[in-house]
Short mmCIF file of C-alpha atoms and ligand atoms in Angstrom, two decimals:
data_model
loop_
_atom_site.label_atom_id
_atom_site.label_comp_id
_atom_site.label_asym_id
_atom_site.label_seq_id
_atom_site.Cartn_x
_atom_site.Cartn_y
_atom_site.Cartn_z
CA MET H 1 0.00 0.00 0.00
CA ILE H 2 1.48 3.35 -1.09
CA VAL H 3 0.28 6.29 1.02
CA LEU H 4 0.68 10.00 0.46
CA GLY H 5 0.94 11.64 3.89
CA ILE H 6 0.49 15.28 4.87
CA GLU H 7 1.58 16.91 8.14
CA THR H 8 0.73 20.51 9.09
CA SER H 9 0.01 20.36 12.83
CA CYS H 10 2.34 23.18 13.85
CA ASP H 11 5.07 25.04 11.94
CA GLU H 12 6.47 22.27 9.72
CA THR H 13 4.89 21.94 6.28
CA SER H 14 5.52 18.37 5.17
CA ALA H 15 4.43 15.74 2.65
CA ALA H 16 5.76 12.23 2.14
CA VAL H 17 5.13 8.98 0.32
CA ALA H 18 5.62 5.68 2.15
CA ARG H 19 5.10 2.06 1.16
CA ASN H 20 3.64 -0.58 3.48
CA GLY H 21 4.01 1.47 6.64
CA ARG H 22 7.80 1.51 6.85
CA GLU H 23 9.50 2.25 3.57
CA VAL H 24 9.89 6.00 3.02
CA LEU H 25 9.91 6.76 -0.73
CA SER H 26 10.10 10.53 -0.19
CA CYS H 27 9.73 13.02 2.64
CA ILE H 28 9.82 16.78 2.15
CA VAL H 29 9.88 18.91 5.31
CA HIS H 30 9.88 22.68 5.36
CA THR H 31 10.42 24.32 8.75
CA GLN H 32 8.94 27.82 8.76
CA GLN H 33 11.48 30.46 9.82
CA GLN H 34 8.95 33.31 10.04
CA HIS H 35 8.29 32.68 13.76
CA LYS H 36 11.82 33.32 15.03
CA PRO H 37 11.37 37.06 15.75
CA TYR H 38 8.33 36.25 17.93
CA GLY H 39 10.02 33.63 20.11
CA GLY H 40 7.22 31.12 19.48
CA VAL H 41 4.88 29.87 16.78
CA VAL H 42 2.30 32.46 15.65
CA PRO H 43 -0.74 30.39 14.52
CA GLU H 44 -1.97 32.92 11.94
CA ILE H 45 1.45 33.09 10.26
CA ALA H 46 1.82 29.30 10.39
CA SER H 47 -1.46 28.65 8.59
CA ARG H 48 -0.72 31.25 5.91
CA CYS H 49 2.66 29.62 5.27
CA HIS H 50 1.04 26.16 5.05
CA ILE H 51 -1.45 27.47 2.48
CA ALA H 52 1.32 29.00 0.37
CA LEU H 53 3.72 26.06 0.55
CA LEU H 54 1.73 22.86 0.82
CA PRO H 55 0.67 22.38 -2.84
CA GLY H 56 4.28 22.63 -4.05
CA ILE H 57 5.55 20.36 -1.26
CA VAL H 58 2.92 17.68 -2.01
CA ARG H 59 3.84 17.76 -5.70
CA GLU H 60 7.55 17.53 -4.85
CA ALA H 61 6.95 14.56 -2.53
CA VAL H 62 5.07 12.62 -5.22
CA GLU H 63 7.64 13.46 -7.89
CA THR H 64 10.59 12.55 -5.66
CA ALA H 65 8.94 9.22 -4.79
CA GLY H 66 8.81 8.41 -8.51
CA VAL H 67 5.21 7.20 -8.17
CA PRO H 68 2.51 8.31 -10.64
CA TRP H 69 -0.57 9.94 -9.07
CA SER H 70 -2.50 6.83 -10.06
CA GLY H 71 -0.07 4.78 -7.96
CA ILE H 72 -1.13 6.49 -4.70
CA ASP H 73 -3.42 4.05 -2.86
CA ALA H 74 -4.55 6.37 -0.04
CA VAL H 75 -4.17 9.92 1.26
CA ALA H 76 -3.47 10.44 4.98
CA ALA H 77 -3.13 13.60 7.03
CA THR H 78 -2.75 14.69 10.63
CA ARG H 79 -6.17 15.40 12.10
CA GLY H 80 -4.83 16.32 15.56
CA PRO H 81 -3.54 17.14 18.08
CA GLY H 82 -2.07 20.48 17.01
CA LEU H 83 -2.90 24.09 16.17
CA ALA H 84 -6.41 24.31 14.74
CA SER H 85 -5.60 26.75 11.94
CA SER H 86 -2.55 24.73 10.90
CA LEU H 87 -4.32 21.35 11.01
CA LEU H 88 -7.13 22.74 8.90
CA VAL H 89 -4.83 23.39 5.94
CA GLY H 90 -3.38 19.88 5.68
CA TRP H 91 -6.63 18.10 6.52
CA SER H 92 -8.59 20.10 3.91
CA MET H 93 -5.99 19.48 1.25
CA ALA H 94 -5.98 15.75 2.03
CA LYS H 95 -9.77 15.66 1.71
CA GLY H 96 -9.59 17.41 -1.65
CA LEU H 97 -6.84 15.14 -2.95
CA ALA H 98 -8.57 11.97 -1.79
CA LEU H 99 -11.77 13.06 -3.57
CA ARG H 100 -9.89 14.02 -6.74
CA LEU H 101 -7.87 10.79 -6.80
CA ASP H 102 -10.86 8.71 -5.68
CA ARG H 103 -8.83 7.10 -2.91
CA PRO H 104 -9.47 6.50 0.81
CA LEU H 105 -8.82 9.39 3.22
CA ILE H 106 -7.10 8.44 6.48
CA ALA H 107 -7.17 10.61 9.64
CA ILE H 108 -3.98 10.17 11.62
CA ASN H 109 -3.20 11.02 15.24
CA HIS H 110 0.03 13.04 15.40
CA THR H 111 1.19 11.66 18.77
CA GLU H 112 0.75 8.06 17.70
CA ALA H 113 2.63 8.88 14.49
CA HIS H 114 5.63 10.17 16.53
CA LEU H 115 5.81 6.75 18.17
CA HIS H 116 5.52 4.96 14.82
CA SER H 117 8.47 7.04 13.52
CA VAL H 118 10.93 4.62 15.17
CA PHE H 119 9.78 1.94 12.69
CA LEU H 120 10.78 4.05 9.68
CA ASP H 121 14.33 2.94 10.46
CA PRO H 122 14.91 -0.22 8.37
CA ALA H 123 16.97 -1.63 11.27
CA ALA H 124 13.97 -1.53 13.64
CA PRO H 125 12.14 -4.78 14.44
CA ASP H 126 8.70 -5.72 13.10
CA PRO H 127 6.23 -3.31 14.79
CA LEU H 128 3.80 -6.15 15.47
CA GLU H 129 6.48 -8.04 17.40
CA ALA H 130 8.06 -5.15 19.32
CA ILE H 131 5.79 -5.65 22.35
CA PRO H 132 5.14 -5.07 25.17
CA MET H 133 6.46 -1.57 24.63
CA LEU H 134 6.77 1.70 26.51
CA GLY H 135 6.27 4.77 24.30
CA LEU H 136 7.56 8.27 24.99
CA ALA H 137 6.40 11.15 22.78
CA VAL H 138 8.48 14.16 23.67
CA SER H 139 8.38 17.40 21.72
CA GLY H 140 7.54 21.09 21.84
CA GLY H 141 3.86 20.21 22.14
CA HIS H 142 3.74 17.09 24.27
CA THR H 143 5.45 14.90 26.82
CA SER H 144 3.46 11.70 27.19
CA ILE H 145 4.24 8.17 28.29
CA PHE H 146 2.25 5.19 26.99
CA ARG H 147 2.10 1.51 27.76
CA ILE H 148 1.64 -0.43 24.52
CA PRO H 149 0.70 -4.09 25.11
CA LYS H 150 0.16 -4.65 21.38
CA TYR H 151 0.79 -2.58 18.26
CA GLY H 152 -1.85 0.13 17.93
CA GLU H 153 -3.12 -0.20 21.50
CA LEU H 154 -1.84 2.80 23.44
CA HIS H 155 -2.63 3.48 27.08
CA LEU H 156 -1.59 6.85 28.42
CA VAL H 157 0.05 6.36 31.83
CA GLY H 158 1.92 9.63 32.36
CA ARG H 159 2.17 13.13 30.97
CA THR H 160 3.19 16.65 31.77
CA VAL H 161 0.60 18.60 33.70
CA ASP H 162 1.80 21.93 32.30
CA ASP H 163 4.58 22.67 29.77
CA ALA H 164 5.93 20.08 27.35
CA ALA H 165 9.65 19.25 27.66
CA GLY H 166 10.52 21.07 24.42
CA GLU H 167 8.53 24.07 25.56
CA ALA H 168 10.43 24.06 28.88
CA LEU H 169 13.75 24.02 27.00
CA ASP H 170 12.61 26.70 24.54
CA LYS H 171 11.46 28.98 27.38
CA ALA H 172 14.77 28.52 29.18
CA ALA H 173 16.64 29.34 25.98
CA LYS H 174 14.62 32.52 25.65
CA LEU H 175 15.45 33.49 29.26
CA LEU H 176 19.12 32.87 28.57
CA ASN H 177 18.99 34.84 25.28
CA LEU H 178 19.84 31.80 23.20
CA GLY H 179 17.20 32.32 20.49
CA TYR H 180 14.18 30.28 19.40
CA PRO H 181 13.64 27.37 19.23
CA GLY H 182 16.37 26.77 21.76
CA GLY H 183 16.30 23.03 22.54
CA SER H 184 19.15 22.21 20.20
CA VAL H 185 21.25 25.21 21.39
CA ILE H 186 20.83 24.12 25.01
CA ASP H 187 21.84 20.60 23.97
CA LYS H 188 24.97 21.89 22.23
CA LEU H 189 26.03 24.18 25.11
CA SER H 190 25.38 21.45 27.67
CA ARG H 191 27.87 19.17 25.98
CA THR H 192 30.63 21.61 26.95
CA LYS H 193 29.82 21.29 30.67
CA THR H 194 29.30 18.74 33.43
CA PRO H 195 26.04 19.03 35.40
CA GLY H 196 26.10 19.67 39.15
CA VAL H 197 26.65 23.37 39.80
CA TYR H 198 23.08 24.76 39.93
CA THR H 199 20.13 22.93 41.47
CA PHE H 200 16.70 22.81 39.83
CA PRO H 201 13.50 21.10 41.04
CA GLU H 202 12.76 17.55 39.87
CA GLY H 203 9.43 18.26 38.20
CA ASN H 204 7.41 16.33 40.78
CA VAL H 205 3.63 16.44 40.72
CA ARG H 206 2.14 16.33 44.21
CA GLU H 207 -0.33 13.66 45.20
CA GLY H 208 -3.88 14.93 44.74
CA ALA H 209 -2.98 17.30 41.89
CA ALA H 210 -5.18 17.22 38.77
CA THR H 211 -3.65 14.52 36.57
CA GLY H 212 -6.77 13.30 34.79
CA GLY H 213 -6.73 10.09 36.78
CA LEU H 214 -3.09 9.26 36.04
CA ARG H 215 -0.61 8.23 38.73
CA HIS H 216 0.97 11.44 40.05
CA ASP H 217 4.42 9.86 40.20
CA LEU H 218 4.29 9.11 36.45
CA CYS H 219 3.36 12.71 35.64
CA LEU H 220 5.69 15.68 35.32
CA SER H 221 5.57 19.40 35.89
CA PHE H 222 8.05 21.72 34.21
CA SER H 223 6.61 25.09 35.21
CA GLY H 224 8.43 25.17 38.57
CA LEU H 225 11.69 24.48 36.80
CA LYS H 226 11.23 27.44 34.52
CA THR H 227 10.33 29.74 37.46
CA SER H 228 13.37 28.52 39.32
CA LEU H 229 15.60 29.46 36.37
CA LEU H 230 13.93 32.86 36.19
CA HIS H 231 14.64 33.47 39.91
CA GLN H 232 18.22 32.29 39.48
CA VAL H 233 19.01 34.65 36.57
CA THR H 234 17.20 37.57 38.23
CA ARG H 235 19.09 37.07 41.49
CA GLU H 236 22.43 36.40 39.87
CA PRO H 237 22.55 37.32 36.16
CA PRO H 238 25.12 35.14 34.37
CA LYS H 239 28.32 37.13 33.84
CA SER H 240 29.85 35.08 31.03
CA ASP H 241 29.03 32.64 28.23
CA ASP H 242 30.57 30.02 30.46
CA GLU H 243 28.00 30.63 33.20
CA VAL H 244 25.17 30.60 30.64
CA ALA H 245 26.38 27.22 29.38
CA GLN H 246 26.51 25.87 32.94
CA LEU H 247 22.97 27.07 33.65
CA ALA H 248 21.76 25.51 30.39
CA CYS H 249 23.50 22.25 31.25
CA ASP H 250 22.01 21.95 34.76
CA TYR H 251 18.56 22.96 33.53
CA GLN H 252 18.66 20.40 30.72
CA GLU H 253 19.86 17.77 33.19
CA ALA H 254 16.81 18.43 35.39
CA VAL H 255 14.41 18.16 32.41
CA VAL H 256 16.00 14.99 31.09
CA ARG H 257 16.29 13.26 34.48
CA ALA H 258 12.64 14.05 35.24
CA ILE H 259 11.60 12.30 32.00
CA VAL H 260 13.87 9.28 32.39
CA LYS H 261 12.79 8.75 36.02
CA ARG H 262 9.08 8.58 35.01
CA CYS H 263 9.84 6.25 32.11
CA GLU H 264 11.77 3.90 34.39
CA LYS H 265 8.85 3.81 36.83
CA ALA H 266 6.38 3.17 34.00
CA LEU H 267 8.35 0.32 32.38
CA GLY H 268 6.40 -2.55 33.93
CA LYS H 269 6.96 -5.64 31.76
CA ALA H 270 8.05 -3.68 28.67
CA LYS H 271 10.69 -5.32 26.49
CA TYR H 272 10.92 -2.40 24.07
CA MET H 273 10.87 1.34 24.40
CA ALA H 274 10.03 3.72 21.51
CA VAL H 275 10.91 7.41 21.64
CA GLY H 276 9.79 10.02 19.11
CA GLY H 277 9.38 13.80 18.84
CA GLY H 278 11.77 16.73 18.46
CA VAL H 279 13.26 16.45 21.96
CA SER H 280 14.30 12.85 21.26
CA LEU H 281 17.18 14.44 19.32
CA ASN H 282 18.62 15.52 22.66
CA SER H 283 21.99 13.87 23.19
CA ARG H 284 21.76 13.73 26.99
CA LEU H 285 18.26 12.20 26.86
CA ARG H 286 19.59 9.57 24.44
CA VAL H 287 22.47 8.67 26.78
CA LEU H 288 20.36 8.43 29.93
CA LEU H 289 17.54 6.49 28.25
CA ALA H 290 20.08 4.06 26.79
CA GLU H 291 21.60 3.50 30.26
CA MET H 292 18.19 3.05 31.86
CA CYS H 293 17.00 0.60 29.17
CA ALA H 294 20.24 -1.39 29.32
CA ALA H 295 19.86 -1.75 33.09
CA HIS H 296 16.38 -3.25 32.60
CA ASN H 297 17.14 -5.36 29.50
CA VAL H 298 14.81 -3.25 27.39
CA ARG H 299 15.58 -2.62 23.70
CA LEU H 300 15.53 1.12 23.04
CA LEU H 301 14.15 2.20 19.65
CA MET H 302 14.81 5.81 18.71
CA ALA H 303 13.63 7.50 15.53
CA LEU H 304 16.30 8.36 12.95
CA PRO H 305 17.28 12.04 13.43
CA ARG H 306 15.42 13.09 10.25
CA HIS H 307 12.21 11.52 11.61
CA CYS H 308 12.40 12.97 15.16
CA GLY H 309 10.81 16.34 14.43
CA ASP H 310 7.44 16.81 12.77
CA ASN H 311 7.40 15.06 9.38
CA ALA H 312 4.87 13.49 7.04
CA ALA H 313 6.74 10.18 6.65
CA MET H 314 5.44 9.12 10.07
CA ILE H 315 1.90 10.05 8.97
CA ALA H 316 2.10 8.08 5.70
CA GLY H 317 3.82 5.24 7.59
CA LEU H 318 1.23 4.91 10.33
CA ALA H 319 -1.60 5.03 7.76
CA GLY H 320 0.10 2.18 5.90
CA MET H 321 -0.11 0.08 9.09
CA ASP H 322 -3.88 0.25 8.88
CA ARG H 323 -4.14 2.73 11.75
CA GLY H 324 -6.22 5.92 11.85
CA ILE H 325 -9.78 6.49 10.74
CA SER H 326 -10.46 5.71 7.09
CA SER H 327 -13.24 6.41 4.57
CA PRO H 328 -16.14 6.75 4.47
CA GLU H 329 -16.17 7.93 8.13
CA SER H 330 -13.10 10.15 7.73
CA PHE H 331 -14.76 12.40 5.12
CA SER H 332 -17.30 13.59 7.68
CA LEU H 333 -14.63 14.37 10.28
CA ASP H 334 -13.35 17.82 11.14
CA ILE H 335 -9.88 18.48 12.60
CA SER H 336 -9.42 17.67 16.29
CA PRO H 337 -6.87 20.02 17.97
CA SER H 338 -6.71 18.01 21.20
CA TRP H 339 -7.42 14.52 19.83
CA PRO H 340 -6.26 12.07 22.52
CA VAL H 341 -4.31 9.09 21.28
CA ASP H 342 -6.07 6.55 23.44
O1 KG4 S 401 8.48 17.36 17.27
P1 KG4 S 401 8.83 18.79 17.04
O2 KG4 S 401 9.57 19.16 15.78
O3 KG4 S 401 7.54 19.66 17.03
C1 KG4 S 401 6.51 19.51 17.96
O4 KG4 S 401 5.60 18.67 17.73
O5 KG4 S 401 6.58 20.24 18.97
O6 KG4 S 401 9.66 19.29 18.32
C2 KG4 S 401 10.17 20.58 18.44
C3 KG4 S 401 10.84 20.72 19.80
C4 KG4 S 401 11.28 22.14 20.12
O7 KG4 S 401 10.83 22.46 21.42
C5 KG4 S 401 12.80 22.06 20.07
O8 KG4 S 401 13.44 22.98 20.95
C6 KG4 S 401 13.05 20.64 20.50
O9 KG4 S 401 12.04 19.90 19.85
N1 KG4 S 401 14.38 20.15 20.11
C7 KG4 S 401 15.32 19.74 20.99
C8 KG4 S 401 16.46 19.38 20.25
N2 KG4 S 401 16.18 19.57 18.93
C9 KG4 S 401 14.90 20.04 18.87
N3 KG4 S 401 15.27 19.66 22.33
C10 KG4 S 401 16.36 19.21 22.96
N4 KG4 S 401 17.49 18.84 22.32
C11 KG4 S 401 17.59 18.90 20.99
N5 KG4 S 401 18.71 18.52 20.36
ZN1 ZN S 402 5.15 16.67 16.87
#
């Protein structure tokens, strides 16, 4: 099954063609640069960019794949979660294309697609056999932990109760004048330092806090961390690049350790762990997750770097695994900005 996938949930405009769920024939990703001066994604600008760019990107994806339009078996797009005005562009275009090509339309959940992205690596095991699995989706928009007893069955067991991990890193980067988005800059600076100079809170969620019925010790809170950094730099503004790097390093360490600690607690009987989303590019997170998984005899599956951030290959891939909501039901669906994965 050859699927054309479309992803426009935030500020990446992307289209891809994938065969049978795992083989990526093409994947075009355009990251919008227009948001940098604002220090965050501006929804109105994002949707305008999607409208301007998406037709050309879809055409390029199909041409690069070397597949004729008649060779596309289905059209899939992200239906949620994400920014409403951004989702609307990709979902509407997918509807139009599916009608024009007379092919099924498949609504895909963005969070589930991040977890499927690990299987776009040809070296990954068969998705149907990589169970039981723990899934971590960690990006600028979400930080969620899932238990996956069988492929396609995702049970949310932990999540952030406020900011996502990427958001926490981006806000810290802004405070430290490191630009936007700052996750990768913090990662780079942190590699020049050893953690242990500044102390930041562990991101604990107190018992009784609103977690939507989830265990409080599997949930995380990053807002206190950010406030603590704000107090630190107000009290004692960093006097050199060296001090900024040290602050970035200790802050990143707190974010990463908070995530790894929850994942370790949530492991249960898992034999595999899948990690997807922009923050999974983080080198320290990769090291600590690898150590934790090795200690528990769990095989760690990480997405290839080009599939960590938002991309349409994971959308086309997941649709090719027979996941998502297909026609005729999909045609009557609207976007769903907070579509839960389970
Ligand atoms: O998955 P993604 O492209 O978009 C969302 O769905 O949010 O993730 C973007 C996030 C941003 O917050 C960015 O700062 C973060 O991923 N990020 C990183 C790194 N590279 C990107 N965070 C930590 N370390 C990195 N190397
Ligand atoms: Zn994402």
